[in-house]
Coordinates of C-alpha atoms in Angstrom, one line a residue:
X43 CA 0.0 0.0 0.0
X44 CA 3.3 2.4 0.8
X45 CA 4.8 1.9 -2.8
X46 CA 0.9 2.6 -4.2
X47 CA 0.2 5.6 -2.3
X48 CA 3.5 7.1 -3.4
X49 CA 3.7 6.1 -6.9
X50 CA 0.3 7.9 -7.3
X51 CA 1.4 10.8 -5.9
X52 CA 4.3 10.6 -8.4
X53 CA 2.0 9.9 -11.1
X54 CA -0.1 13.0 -9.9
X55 CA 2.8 15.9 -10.7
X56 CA 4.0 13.8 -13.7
X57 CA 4.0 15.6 -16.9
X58 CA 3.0 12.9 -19.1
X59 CA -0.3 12.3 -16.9
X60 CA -1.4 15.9 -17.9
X61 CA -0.5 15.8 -21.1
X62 CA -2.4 12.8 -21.7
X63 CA -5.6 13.7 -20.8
X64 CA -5.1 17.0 -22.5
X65 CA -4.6 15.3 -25.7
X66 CA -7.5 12.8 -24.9
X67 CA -9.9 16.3 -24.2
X68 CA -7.8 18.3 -26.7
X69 CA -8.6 16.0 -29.7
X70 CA -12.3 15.2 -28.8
X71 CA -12.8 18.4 -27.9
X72 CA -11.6 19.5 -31.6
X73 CA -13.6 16.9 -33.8
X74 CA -17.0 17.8 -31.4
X75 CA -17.1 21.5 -32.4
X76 CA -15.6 20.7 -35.9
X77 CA -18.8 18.4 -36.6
X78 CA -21.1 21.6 -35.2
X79 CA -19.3 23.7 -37.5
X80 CA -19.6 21.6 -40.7
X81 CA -22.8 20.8 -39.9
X82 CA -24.2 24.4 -40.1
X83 CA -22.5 24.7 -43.3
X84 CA -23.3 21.6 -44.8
X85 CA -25.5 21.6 -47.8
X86 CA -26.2 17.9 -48.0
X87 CA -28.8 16.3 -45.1
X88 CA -27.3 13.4 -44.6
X89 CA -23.9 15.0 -44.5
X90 CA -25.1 17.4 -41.6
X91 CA -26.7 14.6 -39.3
X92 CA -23.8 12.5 -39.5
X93 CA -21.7 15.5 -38.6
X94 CA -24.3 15.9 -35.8
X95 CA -24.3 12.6 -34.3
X96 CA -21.8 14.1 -31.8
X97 CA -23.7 16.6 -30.7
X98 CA -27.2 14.8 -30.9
X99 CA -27.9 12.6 -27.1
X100 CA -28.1 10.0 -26.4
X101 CA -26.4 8.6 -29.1
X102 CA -23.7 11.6 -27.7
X103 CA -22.7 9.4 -25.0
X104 CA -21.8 6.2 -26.9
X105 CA -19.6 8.1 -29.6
X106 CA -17.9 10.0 -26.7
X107 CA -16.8 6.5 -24.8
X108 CA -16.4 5.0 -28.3
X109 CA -13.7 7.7 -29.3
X110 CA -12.1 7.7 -25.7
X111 CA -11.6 3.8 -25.7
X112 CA -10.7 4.4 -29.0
X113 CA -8.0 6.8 -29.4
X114 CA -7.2 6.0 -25.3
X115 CA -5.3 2.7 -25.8
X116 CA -2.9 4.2 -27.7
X117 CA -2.4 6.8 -25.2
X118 CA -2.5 4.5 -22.6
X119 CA -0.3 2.5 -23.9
X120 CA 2.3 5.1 -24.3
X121 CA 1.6 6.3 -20.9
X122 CA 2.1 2.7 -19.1
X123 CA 5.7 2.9 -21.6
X124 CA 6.2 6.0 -20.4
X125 CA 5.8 5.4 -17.0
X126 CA 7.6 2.2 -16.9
X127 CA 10.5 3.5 -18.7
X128 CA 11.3 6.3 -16.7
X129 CA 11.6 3.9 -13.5
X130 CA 14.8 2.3 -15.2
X131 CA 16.0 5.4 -16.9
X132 CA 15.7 7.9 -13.7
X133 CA 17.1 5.4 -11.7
X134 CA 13.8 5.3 -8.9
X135 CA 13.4 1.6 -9.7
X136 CA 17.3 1.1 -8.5
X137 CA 16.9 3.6 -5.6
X138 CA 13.4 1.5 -4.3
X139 CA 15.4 -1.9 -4.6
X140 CA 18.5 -0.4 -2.7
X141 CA 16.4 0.6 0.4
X142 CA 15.6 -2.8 0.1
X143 CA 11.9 -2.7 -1.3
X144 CA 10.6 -5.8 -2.9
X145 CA 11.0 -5.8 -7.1
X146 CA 7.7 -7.8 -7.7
X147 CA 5.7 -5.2 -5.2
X148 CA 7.3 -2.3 -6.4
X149 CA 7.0 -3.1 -10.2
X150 CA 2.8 -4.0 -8.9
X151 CA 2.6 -1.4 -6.6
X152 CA 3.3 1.2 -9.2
X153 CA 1.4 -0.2 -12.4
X154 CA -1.7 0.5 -9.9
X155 CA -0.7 3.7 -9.6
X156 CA -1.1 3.6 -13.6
X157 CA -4.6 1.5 -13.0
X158 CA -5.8 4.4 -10.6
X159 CA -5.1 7.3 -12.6
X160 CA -6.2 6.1 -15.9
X161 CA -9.4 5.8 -14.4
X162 CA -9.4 9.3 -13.0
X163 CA -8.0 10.1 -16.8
X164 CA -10.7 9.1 -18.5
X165 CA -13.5 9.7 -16.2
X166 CA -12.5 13.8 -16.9
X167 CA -12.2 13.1 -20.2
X168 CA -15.6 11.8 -20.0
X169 CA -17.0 14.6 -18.1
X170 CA -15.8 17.2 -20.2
X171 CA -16.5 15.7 -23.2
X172 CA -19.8 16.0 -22.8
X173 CA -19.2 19.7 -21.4
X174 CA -17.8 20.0 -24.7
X175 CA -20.8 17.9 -27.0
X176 CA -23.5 20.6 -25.0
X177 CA -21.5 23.2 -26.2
X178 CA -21.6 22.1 -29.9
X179 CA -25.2 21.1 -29.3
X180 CA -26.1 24.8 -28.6
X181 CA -23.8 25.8 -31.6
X182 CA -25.3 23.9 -34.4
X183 CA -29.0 24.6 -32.4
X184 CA -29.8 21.0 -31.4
X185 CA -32.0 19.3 -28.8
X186 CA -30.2 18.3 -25.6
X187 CA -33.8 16.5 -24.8
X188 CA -31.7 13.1 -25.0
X189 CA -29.3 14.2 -22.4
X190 CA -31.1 12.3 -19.3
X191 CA -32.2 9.1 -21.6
X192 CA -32.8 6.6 -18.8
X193 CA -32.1 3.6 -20.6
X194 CA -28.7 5.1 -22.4
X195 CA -27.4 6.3 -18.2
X196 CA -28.3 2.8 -16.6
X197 CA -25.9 0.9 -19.1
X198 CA -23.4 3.5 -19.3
X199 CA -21.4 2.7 -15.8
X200 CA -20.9 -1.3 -17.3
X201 CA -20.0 -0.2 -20.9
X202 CA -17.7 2.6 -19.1
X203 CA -15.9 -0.5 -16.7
X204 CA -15.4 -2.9 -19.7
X205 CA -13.8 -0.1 -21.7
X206 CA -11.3 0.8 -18.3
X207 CA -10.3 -2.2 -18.5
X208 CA -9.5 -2.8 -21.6
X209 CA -7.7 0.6 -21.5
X210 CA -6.1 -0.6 -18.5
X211 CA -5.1 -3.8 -20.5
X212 CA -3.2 -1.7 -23.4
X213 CA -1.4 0.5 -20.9
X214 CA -0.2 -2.8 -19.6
X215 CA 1.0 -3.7 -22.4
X216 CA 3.3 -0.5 -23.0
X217 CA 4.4 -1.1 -19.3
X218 CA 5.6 -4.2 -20.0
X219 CA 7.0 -3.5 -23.3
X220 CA 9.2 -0.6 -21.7
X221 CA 10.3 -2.5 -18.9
X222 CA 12.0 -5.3 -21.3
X223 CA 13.3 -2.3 -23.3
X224 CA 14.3 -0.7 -19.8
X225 CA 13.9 2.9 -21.8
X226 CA 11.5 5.4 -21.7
X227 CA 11.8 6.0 -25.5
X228 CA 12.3 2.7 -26.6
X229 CA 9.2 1.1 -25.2
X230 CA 7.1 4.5 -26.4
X231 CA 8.4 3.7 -30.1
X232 CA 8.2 0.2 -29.3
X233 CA 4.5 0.2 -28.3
X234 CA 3.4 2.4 -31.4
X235 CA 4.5 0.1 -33.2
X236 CA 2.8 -2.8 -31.8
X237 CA -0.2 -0.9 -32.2
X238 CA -0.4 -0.1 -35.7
X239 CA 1.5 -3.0 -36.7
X240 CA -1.3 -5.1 -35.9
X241 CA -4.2 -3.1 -37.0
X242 CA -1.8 -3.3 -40.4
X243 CA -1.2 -6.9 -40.1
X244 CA -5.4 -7.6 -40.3
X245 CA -5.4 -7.2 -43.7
X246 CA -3.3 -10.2 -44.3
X247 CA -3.8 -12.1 -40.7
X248 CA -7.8 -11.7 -39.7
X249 CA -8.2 -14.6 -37.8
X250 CA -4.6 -14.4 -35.6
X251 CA -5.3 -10.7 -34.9
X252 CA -8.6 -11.4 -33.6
X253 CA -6.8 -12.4 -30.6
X254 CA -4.2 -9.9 -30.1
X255 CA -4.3 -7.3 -27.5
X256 CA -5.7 -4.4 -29.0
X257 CA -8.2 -5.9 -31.4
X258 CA -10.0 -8.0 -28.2
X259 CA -9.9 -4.3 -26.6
X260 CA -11.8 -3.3 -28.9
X261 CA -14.1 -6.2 -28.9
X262 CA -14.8 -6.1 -25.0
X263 CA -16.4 -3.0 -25.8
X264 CA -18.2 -3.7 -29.0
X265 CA -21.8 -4.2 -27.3
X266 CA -23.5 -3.1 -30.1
X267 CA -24.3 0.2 -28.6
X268 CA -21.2 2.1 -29.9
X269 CA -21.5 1.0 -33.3
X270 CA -18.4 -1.0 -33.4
X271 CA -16.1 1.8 -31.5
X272 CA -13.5 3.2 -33.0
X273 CA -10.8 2.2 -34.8
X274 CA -12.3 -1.2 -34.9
X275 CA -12.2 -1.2 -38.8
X276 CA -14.3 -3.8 -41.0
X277 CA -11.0 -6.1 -41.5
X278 CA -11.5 -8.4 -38.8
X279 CA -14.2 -10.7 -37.5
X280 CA -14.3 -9.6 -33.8
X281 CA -14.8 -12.2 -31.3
X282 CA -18.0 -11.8 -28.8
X283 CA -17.3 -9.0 -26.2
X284 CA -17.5 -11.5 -23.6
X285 CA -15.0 -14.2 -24.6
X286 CA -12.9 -10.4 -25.9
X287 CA -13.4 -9.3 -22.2
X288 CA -11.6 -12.7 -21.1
X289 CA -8.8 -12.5 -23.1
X290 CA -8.1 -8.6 -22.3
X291 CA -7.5 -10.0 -18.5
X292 CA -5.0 -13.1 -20.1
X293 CA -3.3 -10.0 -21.7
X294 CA -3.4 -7.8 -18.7
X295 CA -2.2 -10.7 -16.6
X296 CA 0.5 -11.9 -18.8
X297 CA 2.0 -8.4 -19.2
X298 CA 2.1 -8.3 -15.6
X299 CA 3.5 -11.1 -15.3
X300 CA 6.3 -10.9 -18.1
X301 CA 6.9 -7.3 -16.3
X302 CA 7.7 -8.7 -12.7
X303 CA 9.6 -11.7 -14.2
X304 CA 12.0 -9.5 -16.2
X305 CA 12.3 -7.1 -12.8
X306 CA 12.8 -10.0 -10.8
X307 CA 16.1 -11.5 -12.7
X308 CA 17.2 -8.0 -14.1
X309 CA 20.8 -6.1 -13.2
X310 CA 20.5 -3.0 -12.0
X311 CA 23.3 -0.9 -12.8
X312 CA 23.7 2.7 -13.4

């Protein structure tokens, strides 16, 4: 509980934890008012209520988590990476072990520091995204009637917990990833990688990618009610979100796992 306690209050001042979020809020914020905009100006009807889909609730609320568990395993796995990386680089992963802390409760204590705050991370995002969507509403001049939908709030909180987990999954992922790499930068480029390279490798590999990391993320929280998410593309069968949902906790566990292991038999030097 020590090492937790202060690796979120690490986590809290940390650069990267701001900056994430603020790209998170930055970018959502950007493509809400965009659609508005266009869709003042657009000439074509069906052009102008697709743009305002983002702006329209309830469907707000489903494009707004479908965008954040979108767009948020890539951050999160490049804050995990980030995160992980700096432990070896800064030398606070050395400094812990020589006061004689445990490796495997350090390297757990601080990845739920990372569980803690990407919850808090997205919740904002969240919050202000739909601060954001009323804006746009009242821009383009649309009904906020949908805004206290009862049936849309009472299966928002489960659709909200699948996709932190699967966010949480991905950002294990990076951690991992970085702490084999034992650099910041190295397990950030790394993890990129990993993330486009398999939406890339779909095209050629549907039914192996089905079962990779970020394509069952995605399917955990394909419930039908986001419309597929995004960045889900049309390329691979997804598996049901159920048996996805499964598989994102064999991923978070083994990431865990390969993390602590790694720790566990590693030299520190430096």
């Amino acid at each position: 509980m020590r090492i937790f306690v202060s690796g979120l209050r690490k986590l809290v001042g940390r650069p990267a934890s701001f900056v994430s979020v603020g790209l998170l809020v930055g970018l959502l914020g950007l493509i809400i008012i965009a659609s508005a905009t266009v869709a003042q100006r657009s000439e074509s009807p069906n052009a102008g209520a697709r743009a305002l889909a983002l702006v329209t609730f309830p469907g707000a609320y489903d494009l707004i988590l479908s965008f954040m568990l979108g767009f948020g395993g890539l951050v999160a796995v490049i804050y995990g990476a980030a995160i992980a990386g700096s432990e070896w680089g800064w030398g606070t992963l050395k400094n812990a072990v020589a006061r004689g802390e445990s490796r495997t409760r350090y390297v757990l204590g601080t990845f739920a520091a990372i569980v803690v705050m990407v919850a808090a991370g997205l919740a904002l995002t969240f919050v202000l995204g739909v601060g954001i969507a009323l804006v746009g509403a009242s821009l383009a001049g649309v009904s906020t009637a949908g805004l206290t939908d009862a049936d849309t709030l009472a299966r928002l909180p489960a659709l909200a917990a699948r996709g932190w987990f699967s966010v949480v999954e991905q950002a294990a992922l990076g951690f991992a990833i970085a702490t084999l790499a034992r650099s910041q930068l190295a397990g950030i480029g790394a993890g990129i990688a990993f993330y486009f390279g398999e939406g890339f490798a779909s095209i050629f590999l549907p039914d192996i990618i089905k079962y990779m990391p970020f394509s069952v993320a995605r399917a955990a929280v394909d419930t039908g009610a986001t419309g597929g998410g995004i960045g889900g593309g049309g390329l691979t069968q997804a598996l049901a979100p159920d048996t996805a949902l499964l598989l994102v906790a064999a991923w978070l566990v083994g990431s865990l796992v390969v993390a602590v292991g790694f720790t566990e038999r590693a030299e520190i030097t430096g």
